[in-house]
Short mmCIF file of C-alpha atoms in Angstrom, two decimals:
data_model
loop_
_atom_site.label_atom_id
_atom_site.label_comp_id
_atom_site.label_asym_id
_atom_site.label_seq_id
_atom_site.Cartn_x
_atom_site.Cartn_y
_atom_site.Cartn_z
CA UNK N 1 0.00 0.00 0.00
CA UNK N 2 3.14 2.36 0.06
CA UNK N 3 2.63 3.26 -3.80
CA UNK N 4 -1.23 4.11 -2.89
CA UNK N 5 0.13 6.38 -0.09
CA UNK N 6 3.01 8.41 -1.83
CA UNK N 7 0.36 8.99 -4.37
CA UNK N 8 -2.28 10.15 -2.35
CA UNK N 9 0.47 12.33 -1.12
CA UNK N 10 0.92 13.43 -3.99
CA UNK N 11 -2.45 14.27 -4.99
CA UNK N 12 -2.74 16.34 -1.47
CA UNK N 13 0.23 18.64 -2.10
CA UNK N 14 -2.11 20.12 -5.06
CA UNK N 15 -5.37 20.33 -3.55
CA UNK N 16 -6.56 23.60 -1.25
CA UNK N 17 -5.67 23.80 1.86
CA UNK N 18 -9.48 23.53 3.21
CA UNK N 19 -10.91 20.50 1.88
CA UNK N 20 -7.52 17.98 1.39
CA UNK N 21 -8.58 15.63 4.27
CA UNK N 22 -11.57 14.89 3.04
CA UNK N 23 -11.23 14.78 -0.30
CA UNK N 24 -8.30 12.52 0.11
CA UNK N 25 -10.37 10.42 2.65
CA UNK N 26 -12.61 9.53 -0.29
CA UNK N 27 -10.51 8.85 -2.89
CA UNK N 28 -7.96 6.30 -0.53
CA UNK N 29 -10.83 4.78 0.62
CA UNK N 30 -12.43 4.24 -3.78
CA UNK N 31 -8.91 2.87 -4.43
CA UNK N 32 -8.52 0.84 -1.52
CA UNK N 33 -12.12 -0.65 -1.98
CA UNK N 34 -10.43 -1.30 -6.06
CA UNK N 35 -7.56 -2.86 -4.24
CA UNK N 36 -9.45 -5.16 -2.61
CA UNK N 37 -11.83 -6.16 -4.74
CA UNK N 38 -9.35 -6.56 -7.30
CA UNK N 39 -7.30 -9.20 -4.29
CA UNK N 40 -10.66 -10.95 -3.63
CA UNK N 41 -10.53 -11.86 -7.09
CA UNK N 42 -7.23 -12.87 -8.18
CA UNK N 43 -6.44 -14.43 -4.02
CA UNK N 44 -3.52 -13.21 -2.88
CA UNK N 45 -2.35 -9.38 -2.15
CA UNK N 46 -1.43 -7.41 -5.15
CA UNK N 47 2.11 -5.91 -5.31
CA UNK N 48 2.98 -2.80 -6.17
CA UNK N 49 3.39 -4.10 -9.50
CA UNK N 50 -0.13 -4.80 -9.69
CA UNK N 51 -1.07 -1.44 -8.28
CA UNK N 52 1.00 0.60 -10.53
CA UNK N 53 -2.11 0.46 -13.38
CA UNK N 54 -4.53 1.06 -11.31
CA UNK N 55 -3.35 4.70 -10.06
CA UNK N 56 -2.28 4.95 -13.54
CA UNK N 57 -5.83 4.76 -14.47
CA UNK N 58 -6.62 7.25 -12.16
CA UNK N 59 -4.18 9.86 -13.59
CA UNK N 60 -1.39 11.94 -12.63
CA UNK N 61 -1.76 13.71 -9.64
CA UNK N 62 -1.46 17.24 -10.81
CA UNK N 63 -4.36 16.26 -12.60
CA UNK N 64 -6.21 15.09 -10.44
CA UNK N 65 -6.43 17.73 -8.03
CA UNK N 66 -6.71 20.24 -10.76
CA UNK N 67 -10.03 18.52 -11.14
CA UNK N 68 -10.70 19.90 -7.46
CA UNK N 69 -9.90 23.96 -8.21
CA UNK N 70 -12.26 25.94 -10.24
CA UNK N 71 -11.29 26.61 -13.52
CA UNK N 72 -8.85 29.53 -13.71
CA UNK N 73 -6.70 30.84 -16.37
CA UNK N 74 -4.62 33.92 -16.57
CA UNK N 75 -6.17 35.31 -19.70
CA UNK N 76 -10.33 34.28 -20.17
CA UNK N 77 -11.85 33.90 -23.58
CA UNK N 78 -13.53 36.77 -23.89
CA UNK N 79 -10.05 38.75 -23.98
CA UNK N 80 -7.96 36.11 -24.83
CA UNK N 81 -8.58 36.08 -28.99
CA UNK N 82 -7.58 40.11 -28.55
CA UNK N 83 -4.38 39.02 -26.48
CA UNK N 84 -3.64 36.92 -29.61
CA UNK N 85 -4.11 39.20 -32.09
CA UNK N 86 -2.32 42.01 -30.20
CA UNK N 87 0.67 39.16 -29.94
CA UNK N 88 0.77 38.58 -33.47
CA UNK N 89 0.59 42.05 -34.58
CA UNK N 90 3.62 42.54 -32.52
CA UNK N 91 5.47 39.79 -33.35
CA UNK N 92 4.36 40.50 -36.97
CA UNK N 93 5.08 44.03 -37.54
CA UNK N 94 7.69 44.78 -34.96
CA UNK N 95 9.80 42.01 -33.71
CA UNK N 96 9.99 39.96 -37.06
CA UNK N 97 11.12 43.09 -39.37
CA UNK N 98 13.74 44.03 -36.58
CA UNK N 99 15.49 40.64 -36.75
CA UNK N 100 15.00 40.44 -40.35
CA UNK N 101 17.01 44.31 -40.36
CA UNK N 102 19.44 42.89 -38.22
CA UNK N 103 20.27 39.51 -40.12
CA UNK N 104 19.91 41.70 -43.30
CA UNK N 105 22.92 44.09 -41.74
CA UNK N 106 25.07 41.24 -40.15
CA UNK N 107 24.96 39.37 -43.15
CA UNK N 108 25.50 42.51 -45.94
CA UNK N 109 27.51 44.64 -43.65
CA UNK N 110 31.03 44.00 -43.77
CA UNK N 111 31.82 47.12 -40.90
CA UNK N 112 29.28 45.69 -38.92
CA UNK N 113 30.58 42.28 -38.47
CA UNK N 114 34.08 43.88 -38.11
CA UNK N 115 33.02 45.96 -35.02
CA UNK N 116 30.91 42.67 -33.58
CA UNK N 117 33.31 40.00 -33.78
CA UNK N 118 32.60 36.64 -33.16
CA UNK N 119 29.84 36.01 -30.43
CA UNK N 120 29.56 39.47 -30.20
CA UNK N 121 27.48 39.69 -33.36
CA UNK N 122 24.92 37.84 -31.63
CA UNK N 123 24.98 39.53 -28.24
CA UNK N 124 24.03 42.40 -30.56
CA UNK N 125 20.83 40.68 -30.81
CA UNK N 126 20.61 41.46 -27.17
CA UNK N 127 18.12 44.36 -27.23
CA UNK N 128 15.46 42.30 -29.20
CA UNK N 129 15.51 39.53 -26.74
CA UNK N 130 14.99 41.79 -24.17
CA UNK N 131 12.10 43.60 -26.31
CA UNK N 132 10.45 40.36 -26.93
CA UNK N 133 10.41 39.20 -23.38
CA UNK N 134 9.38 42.50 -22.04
CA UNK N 135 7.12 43.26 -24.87
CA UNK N 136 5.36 39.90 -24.26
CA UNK N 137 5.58 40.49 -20.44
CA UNK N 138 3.82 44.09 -20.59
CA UNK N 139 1.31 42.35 -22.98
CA UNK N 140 0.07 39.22 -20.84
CA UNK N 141 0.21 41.98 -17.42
CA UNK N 142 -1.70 44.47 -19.13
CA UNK N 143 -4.39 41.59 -20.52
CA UNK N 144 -4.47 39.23 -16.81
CA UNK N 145 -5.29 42.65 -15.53
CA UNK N 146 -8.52 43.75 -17.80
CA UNK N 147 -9.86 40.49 -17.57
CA UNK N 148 -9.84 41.02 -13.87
CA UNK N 149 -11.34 44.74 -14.11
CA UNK N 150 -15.07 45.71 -14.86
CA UNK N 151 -13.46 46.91 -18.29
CA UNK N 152 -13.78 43.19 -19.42
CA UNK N 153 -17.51 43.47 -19.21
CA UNK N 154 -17.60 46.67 -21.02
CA UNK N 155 -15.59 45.61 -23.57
CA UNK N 156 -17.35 42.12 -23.93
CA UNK N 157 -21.29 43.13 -23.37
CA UNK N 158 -21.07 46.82 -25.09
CA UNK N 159 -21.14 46.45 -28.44
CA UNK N 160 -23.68 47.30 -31.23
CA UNK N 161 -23.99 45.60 -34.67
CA UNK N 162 -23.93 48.91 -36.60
CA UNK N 163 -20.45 49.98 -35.07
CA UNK N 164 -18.67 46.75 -36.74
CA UNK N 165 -16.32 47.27 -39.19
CA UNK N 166 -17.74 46.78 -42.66
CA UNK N 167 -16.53 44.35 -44.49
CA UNK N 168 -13.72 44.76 -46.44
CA UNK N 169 -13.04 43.17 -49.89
CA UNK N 170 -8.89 42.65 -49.97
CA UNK N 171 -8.92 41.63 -53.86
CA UNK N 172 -10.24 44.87 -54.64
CA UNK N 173 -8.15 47.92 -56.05
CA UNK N 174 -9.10 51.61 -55.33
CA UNK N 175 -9.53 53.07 -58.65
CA UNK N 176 -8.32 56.49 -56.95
CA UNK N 177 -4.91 55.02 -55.83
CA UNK N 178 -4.11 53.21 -59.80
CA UNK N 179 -5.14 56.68 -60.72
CA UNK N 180 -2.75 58.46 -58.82
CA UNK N 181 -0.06 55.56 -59.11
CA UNK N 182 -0.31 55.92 -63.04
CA UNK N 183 -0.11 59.85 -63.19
CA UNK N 184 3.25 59.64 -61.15
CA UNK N 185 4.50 57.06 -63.10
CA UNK N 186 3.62 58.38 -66.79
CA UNK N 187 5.03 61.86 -65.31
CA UNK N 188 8.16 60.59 -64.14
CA UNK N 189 8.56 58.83 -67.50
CA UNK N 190 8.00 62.07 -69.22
CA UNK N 191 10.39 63.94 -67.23
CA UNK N 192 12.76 61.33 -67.70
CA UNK N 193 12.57 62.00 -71.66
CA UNK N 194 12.37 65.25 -71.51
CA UNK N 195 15.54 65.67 -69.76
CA UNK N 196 17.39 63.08 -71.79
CA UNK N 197 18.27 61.16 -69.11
CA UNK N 198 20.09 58.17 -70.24
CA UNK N 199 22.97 60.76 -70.84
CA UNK N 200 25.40 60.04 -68.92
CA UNK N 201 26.56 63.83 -68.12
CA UNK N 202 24.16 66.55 -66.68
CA UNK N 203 25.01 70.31 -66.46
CA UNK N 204 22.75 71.30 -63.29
CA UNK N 205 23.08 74.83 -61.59
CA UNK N 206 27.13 74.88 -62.99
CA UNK N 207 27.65 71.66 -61.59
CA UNK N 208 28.66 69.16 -63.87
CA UNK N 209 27.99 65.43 -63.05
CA UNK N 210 29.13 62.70 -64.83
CA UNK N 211 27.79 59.19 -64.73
CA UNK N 212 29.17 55.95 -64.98
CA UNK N 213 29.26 54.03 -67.98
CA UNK N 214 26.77 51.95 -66.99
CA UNK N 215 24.40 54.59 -66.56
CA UNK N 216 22.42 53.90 -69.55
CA UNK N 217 21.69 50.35 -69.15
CA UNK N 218 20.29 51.06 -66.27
CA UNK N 219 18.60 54.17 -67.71
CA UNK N 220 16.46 51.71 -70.25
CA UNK N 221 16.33 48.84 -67.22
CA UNK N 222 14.58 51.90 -65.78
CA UNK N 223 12.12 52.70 -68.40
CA UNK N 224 11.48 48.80 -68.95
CA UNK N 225 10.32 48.57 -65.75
CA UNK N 226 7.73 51.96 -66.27
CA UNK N 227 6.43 50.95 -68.65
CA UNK N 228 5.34 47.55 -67.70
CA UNK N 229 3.84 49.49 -64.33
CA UNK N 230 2.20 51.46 -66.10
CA UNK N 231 0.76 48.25 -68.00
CA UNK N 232 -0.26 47.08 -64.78
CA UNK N 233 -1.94 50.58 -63.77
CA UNK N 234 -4.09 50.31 -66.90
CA UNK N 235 -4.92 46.09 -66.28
CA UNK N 236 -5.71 46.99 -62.43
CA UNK N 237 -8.05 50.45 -63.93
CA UNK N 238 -10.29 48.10 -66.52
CA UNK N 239 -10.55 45.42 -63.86
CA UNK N 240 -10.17 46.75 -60.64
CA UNK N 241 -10.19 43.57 -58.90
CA UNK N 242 -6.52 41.94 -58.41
CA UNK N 243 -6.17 38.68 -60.56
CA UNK N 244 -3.35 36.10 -60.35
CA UNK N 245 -2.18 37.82 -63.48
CA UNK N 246 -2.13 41.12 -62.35
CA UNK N 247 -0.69 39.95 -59.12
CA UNK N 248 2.01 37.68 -60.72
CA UNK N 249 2.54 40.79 -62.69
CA UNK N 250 3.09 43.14 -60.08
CA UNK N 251 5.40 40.66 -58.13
CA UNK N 252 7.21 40.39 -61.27
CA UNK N 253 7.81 43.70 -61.18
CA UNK N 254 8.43 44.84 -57.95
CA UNK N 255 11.47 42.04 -57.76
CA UNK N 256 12.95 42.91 -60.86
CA UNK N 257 12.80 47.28 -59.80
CA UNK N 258 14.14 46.04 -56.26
CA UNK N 259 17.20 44.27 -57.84
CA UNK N 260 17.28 46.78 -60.20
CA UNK N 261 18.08 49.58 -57.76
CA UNK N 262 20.22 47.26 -55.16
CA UNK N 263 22.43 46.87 -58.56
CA UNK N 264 22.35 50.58 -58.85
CA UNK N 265 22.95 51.29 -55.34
CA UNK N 266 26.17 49.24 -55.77
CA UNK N 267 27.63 50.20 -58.69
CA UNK N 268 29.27 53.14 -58.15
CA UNK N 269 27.47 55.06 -60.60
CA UNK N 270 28.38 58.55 -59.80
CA UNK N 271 31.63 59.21 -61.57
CA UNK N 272 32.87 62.41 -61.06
CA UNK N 273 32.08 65.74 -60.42
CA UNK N 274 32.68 69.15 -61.49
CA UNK N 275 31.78 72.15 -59.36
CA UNK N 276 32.97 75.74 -60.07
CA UNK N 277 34.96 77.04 -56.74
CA UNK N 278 35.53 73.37 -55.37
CA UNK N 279 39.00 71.50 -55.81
CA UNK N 280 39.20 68.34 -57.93
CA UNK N 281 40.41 66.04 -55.13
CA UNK N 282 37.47 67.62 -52.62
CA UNK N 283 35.25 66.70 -56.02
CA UNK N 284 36.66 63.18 -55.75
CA UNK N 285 36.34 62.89 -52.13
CA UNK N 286 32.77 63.97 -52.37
CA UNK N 287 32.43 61.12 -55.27
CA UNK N 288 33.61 58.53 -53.04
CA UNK N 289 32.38 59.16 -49.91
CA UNK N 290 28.65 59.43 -52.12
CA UNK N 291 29.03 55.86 -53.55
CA UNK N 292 30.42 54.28 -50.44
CA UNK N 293 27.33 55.70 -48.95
CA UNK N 294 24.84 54.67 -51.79
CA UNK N 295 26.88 51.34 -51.62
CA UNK N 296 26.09 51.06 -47.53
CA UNK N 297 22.43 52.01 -48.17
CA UNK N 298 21.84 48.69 -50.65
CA UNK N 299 20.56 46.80 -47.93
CA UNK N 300 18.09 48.98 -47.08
CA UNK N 301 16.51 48.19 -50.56
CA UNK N 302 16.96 44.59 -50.05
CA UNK N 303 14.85 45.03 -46.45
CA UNK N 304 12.31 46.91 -48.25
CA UNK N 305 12.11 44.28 -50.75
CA UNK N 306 11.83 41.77 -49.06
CA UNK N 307 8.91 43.02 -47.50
CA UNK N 308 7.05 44.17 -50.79
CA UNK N 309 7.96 40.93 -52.07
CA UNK N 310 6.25 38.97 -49.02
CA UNK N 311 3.17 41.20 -49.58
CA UNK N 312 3.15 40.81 -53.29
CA UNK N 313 3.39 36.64 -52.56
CA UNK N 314 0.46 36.42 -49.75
CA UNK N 315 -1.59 38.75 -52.25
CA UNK N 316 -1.09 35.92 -55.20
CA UNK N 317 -2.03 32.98 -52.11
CA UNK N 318 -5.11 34.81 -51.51
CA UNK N 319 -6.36 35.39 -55.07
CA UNK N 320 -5.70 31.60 -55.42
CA UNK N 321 -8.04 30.60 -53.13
CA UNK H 1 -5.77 13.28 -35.08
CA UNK H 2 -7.17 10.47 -36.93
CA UNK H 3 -10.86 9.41 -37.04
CA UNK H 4 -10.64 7.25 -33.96
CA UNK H 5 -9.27 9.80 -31.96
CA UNK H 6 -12.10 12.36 -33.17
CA UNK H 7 -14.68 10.53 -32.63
CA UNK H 8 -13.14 9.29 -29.16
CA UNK H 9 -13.00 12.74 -28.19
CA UNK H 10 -16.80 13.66 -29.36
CA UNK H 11 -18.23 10.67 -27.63
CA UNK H 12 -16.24 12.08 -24.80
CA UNK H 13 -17.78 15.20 -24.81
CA UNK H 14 -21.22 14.09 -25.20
CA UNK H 15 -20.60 11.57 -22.24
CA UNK H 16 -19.48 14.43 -20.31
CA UNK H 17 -22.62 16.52 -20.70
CA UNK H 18 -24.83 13.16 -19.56
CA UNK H 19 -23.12 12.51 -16.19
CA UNK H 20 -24.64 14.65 -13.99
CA UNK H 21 -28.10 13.58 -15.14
CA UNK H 22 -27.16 10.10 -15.06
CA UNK H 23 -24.97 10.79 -11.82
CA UNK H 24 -28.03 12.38 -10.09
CA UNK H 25 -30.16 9.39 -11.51
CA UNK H 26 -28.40 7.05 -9.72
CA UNK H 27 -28.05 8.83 -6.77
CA UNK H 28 -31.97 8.26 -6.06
CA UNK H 29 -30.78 5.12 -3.84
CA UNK H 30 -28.08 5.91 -1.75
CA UNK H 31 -24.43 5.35 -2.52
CA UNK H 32 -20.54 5.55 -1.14
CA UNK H 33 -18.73 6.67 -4.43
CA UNK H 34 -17.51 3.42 -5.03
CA UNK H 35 -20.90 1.72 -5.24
CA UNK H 36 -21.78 4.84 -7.61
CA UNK H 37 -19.19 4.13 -9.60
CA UNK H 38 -20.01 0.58 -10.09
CA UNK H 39 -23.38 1.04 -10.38
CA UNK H 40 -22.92 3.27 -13.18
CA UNK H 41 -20.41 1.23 -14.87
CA UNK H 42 -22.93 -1.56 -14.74
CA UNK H 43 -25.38 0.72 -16.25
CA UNK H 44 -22.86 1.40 -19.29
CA UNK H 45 -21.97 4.53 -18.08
CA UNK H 46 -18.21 3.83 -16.91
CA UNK H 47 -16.91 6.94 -15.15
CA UNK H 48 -13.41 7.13 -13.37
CA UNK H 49 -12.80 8.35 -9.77
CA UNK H 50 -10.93 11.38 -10.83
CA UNK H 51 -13.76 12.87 -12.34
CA UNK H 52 -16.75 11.56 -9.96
CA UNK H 53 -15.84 12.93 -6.80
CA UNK H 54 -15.08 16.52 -8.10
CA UNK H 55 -18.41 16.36 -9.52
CA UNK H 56 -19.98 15.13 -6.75
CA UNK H 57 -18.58 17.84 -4.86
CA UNK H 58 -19.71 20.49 -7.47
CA UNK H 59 -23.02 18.75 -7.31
CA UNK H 60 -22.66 18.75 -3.15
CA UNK H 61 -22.30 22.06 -3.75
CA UNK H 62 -24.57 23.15 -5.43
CA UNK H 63 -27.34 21.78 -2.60
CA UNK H 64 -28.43 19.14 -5.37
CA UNK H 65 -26.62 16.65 -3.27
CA UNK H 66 -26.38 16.25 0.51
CA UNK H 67 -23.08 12.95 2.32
CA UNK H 68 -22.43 12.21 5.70
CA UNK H 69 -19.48 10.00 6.40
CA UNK H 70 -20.64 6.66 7.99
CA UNK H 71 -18.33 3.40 9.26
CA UNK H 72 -19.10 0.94 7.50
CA UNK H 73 -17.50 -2.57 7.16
CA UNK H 74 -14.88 -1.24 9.67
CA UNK H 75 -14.25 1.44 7.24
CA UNK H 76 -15.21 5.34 6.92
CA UNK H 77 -17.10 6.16 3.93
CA UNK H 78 -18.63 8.84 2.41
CA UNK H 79 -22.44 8.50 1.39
CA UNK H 80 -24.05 10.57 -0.81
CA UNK H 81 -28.25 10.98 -1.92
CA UNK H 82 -30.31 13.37 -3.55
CA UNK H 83 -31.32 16.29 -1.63
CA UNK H 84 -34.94 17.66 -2.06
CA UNK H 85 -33.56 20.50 -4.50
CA UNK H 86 -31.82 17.74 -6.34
CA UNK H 87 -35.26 15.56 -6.48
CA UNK H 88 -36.56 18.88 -8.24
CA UNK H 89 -33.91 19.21 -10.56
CA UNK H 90 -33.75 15.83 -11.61
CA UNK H 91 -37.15 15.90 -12.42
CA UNK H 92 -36.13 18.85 -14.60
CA UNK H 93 -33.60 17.25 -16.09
CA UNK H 94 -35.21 14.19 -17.22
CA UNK H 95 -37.85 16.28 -19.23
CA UNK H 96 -35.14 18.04 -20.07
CA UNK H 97 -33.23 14.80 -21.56
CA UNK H 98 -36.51 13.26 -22.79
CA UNK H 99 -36.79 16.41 -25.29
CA UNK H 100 -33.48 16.83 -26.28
CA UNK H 101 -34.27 12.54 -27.22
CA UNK H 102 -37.42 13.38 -28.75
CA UNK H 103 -35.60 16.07 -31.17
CA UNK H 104 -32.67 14.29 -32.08
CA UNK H 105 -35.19 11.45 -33.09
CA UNK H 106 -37.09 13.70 -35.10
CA UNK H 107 -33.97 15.26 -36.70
CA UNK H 108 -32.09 11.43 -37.49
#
């Protein structure tokens, strides 16, 4: 009887204060009268062996006296499908696009991952642990807390049908917005003729800039990718609706444009400069220190990407369904 | 989960939502928990110790149930019966039960 009595034990270290006698009274004396019954039949005393499935039956003890306590949890489900949208938001829109920044900079930023060497680089990391823990911690406080205040009922038993959001069709496009997207496009097109820009020197204010040679690839790489935006614009304005065509479109485009500019961003495109009353070697100076710059800022366009791109890919999912 | 284990957990759940009719039921005659328990399980309505008692606690509770603790066969044991609220709700209940039947019928 030694196994029945460390679990009973057991049972009683979980169970309140006020009512552990007797309910333990009860339940030693069901699993004795088991016990016995069980010995009548087979005629001799059952060893612990033969015990061992019976308080298995009867389940772990935590659980057992968790049967006992009224049902509590930290978070009730009135609040709690708030608490998890409020979580994912933040995980979402916050804590994912700060590790993505930081991967994106220890993994493209050479100066970075000199200055954090080694495990350093990932102590780095350190503030967005501590966000996410206190961020989650602030969170689950603030929520225990309104589902313990009268604000709970309020927010659960106030509520009128006509103040609900209306609903929302996310495959639709705002005619307004491909309006407005097309008349900067077609304008910056324009300009872009106007001005000759796939020269690869400009005479601005007496400043003379001077492009790289690789300027006008680019130039028509640029104008490629107008035009087929602006083929988009005028798909999205017959049929304002998005389809996986104009979706696989737009994805299309928006990966080509971003590796279109992280190439430009790299590739040291201004080539010199010419400014009346400034020195050649500040000129060159100026020249460098711009494309080391524009050559640091590439990643940003990768970041920026990246998240266009994940947009652009959920869009086509939910069109395909 | 596969469809054993779904419909294990739905017969479950409708069990669950029977035993304190059936628990009350039964507790027309008095019992010890034990003697519940078996006469339930001879009645095909098998129910394990861990969650009897808490429900007849909640039940207890509730003033649908009223125990006293009697020796008997040299040991201490807890007896429970229907109080006259619980007579009242059982009655209740079993109209209750008998329409919910009648529906279901009606529906299948």
């Amino acid at each position: 009887m030694e196994l029945v009595d460390r679990y009973l034990h057991a049972v009683k270290f979980w169970l309140p204060r006020a009512e552990k006698d007797d309910i333990i009274a009860e339940l030693s004396e069901d699993l004795r009268s088991q016990i016995e019954e069980k010995e009548a039949k087979l005629g001799h005393k059952l060893s612990d062996a033969d015990v061992e499935p019976i308080l298995k039956r009867c389940g772990s003890p935590m659980a057992v006296a968790g049967r006992y306590l009224p049902q509590q949890s930290l978070i009730g489900p009135a609040l709690f499908p708030i608490y998890r949208v409020v979580i994912r938001g933040l995980f979402l829109y916050f804590l994912l696009p700060w590790f993505l920044f930081w991967m994106g900079i220890a993994i493209f930023s050479p100066d970075f991952r000199a200055d954090h060497p080694g495990v350093a680089l990932f102590a780095s990391l350190d503030p967005w642990w501590r966000a996410c823990i206190w961020s989650l911690f602030i969170n689950t406080l603030i929520f225990a807390m309104l589902d313990r205040s009268k604000a709970r009922r309020h927010l659960v038993n106030d509520w009128n049908p006509r103040s609900l959001p209306a609903v929302r069709d996310k495959n639709s496009i705002s005619r307004g917005g491909t309006i407005f997207e097309l008349t900067v496009v077609v304008a910056t097109l324009a300009t872009w003729i106007q001005l000759d820009a796939f020269r690869r020197v400009f005479h601005i204010f007496g400043t003379t800039i001077t492009l790289s040679s690789r300027w006008p690839y680019c130039f028509w790489a640029l104008v490629v990718v107008t035009v087929a935006g602006i083929y988009v614009s005028c798909l999205n304005l017959s049929n304002p609706r998005w389809t996986r065509l104009s979706a696989s479109l737009r994805l299309g485009i928006d990966c080509y444009s971003f590796a279109l500019f992280y190439w430009l961003f790299r590739a040291d495109m201004l080539q010199s400069l010419s400014v009346s009353g400034v020195s050649f070697a500040e000129a060159a100076t100026f020249v460098r220190s711009f494309n080391h710059w524009m050559a640091g800022s590439a990643i940003w366009v990768l970041v920026v990407g990246a998240i266009v791109v994940f947009f652009d890919v959920r869009r086509i999912l939910r069109v395909g369904r | 989960m596969n469809s054993d284990e779904r419909f294990e957990n739905l017969r479950q759940e409708l069990r669950r939502g029977s035993l304190p009719l059936a628990v009350l039921a039964a507790l027309r005659t008095e019992h010890y928990g034990y003697t519940l328990r078996k006469t339930l399980a001879e009645h095909g309505m098998a129910i394990d110790e861990g969650t009897l008692y808490p429900l007849l606690r909640r039940l207890e509770t509730q003033g649908l149930l009223v125990s006293q603790w009697r020796e008997e066969d040299k040991r201490n044991k807890r007896f429970y019966r229907l109080s006259p609220d619980g007579k009242l709700i059982l009655k209740q209940l079993l109209a209750e039960w008998k329409s919910i039947h009648a529906s279901l019928e009606n529906i299948f």
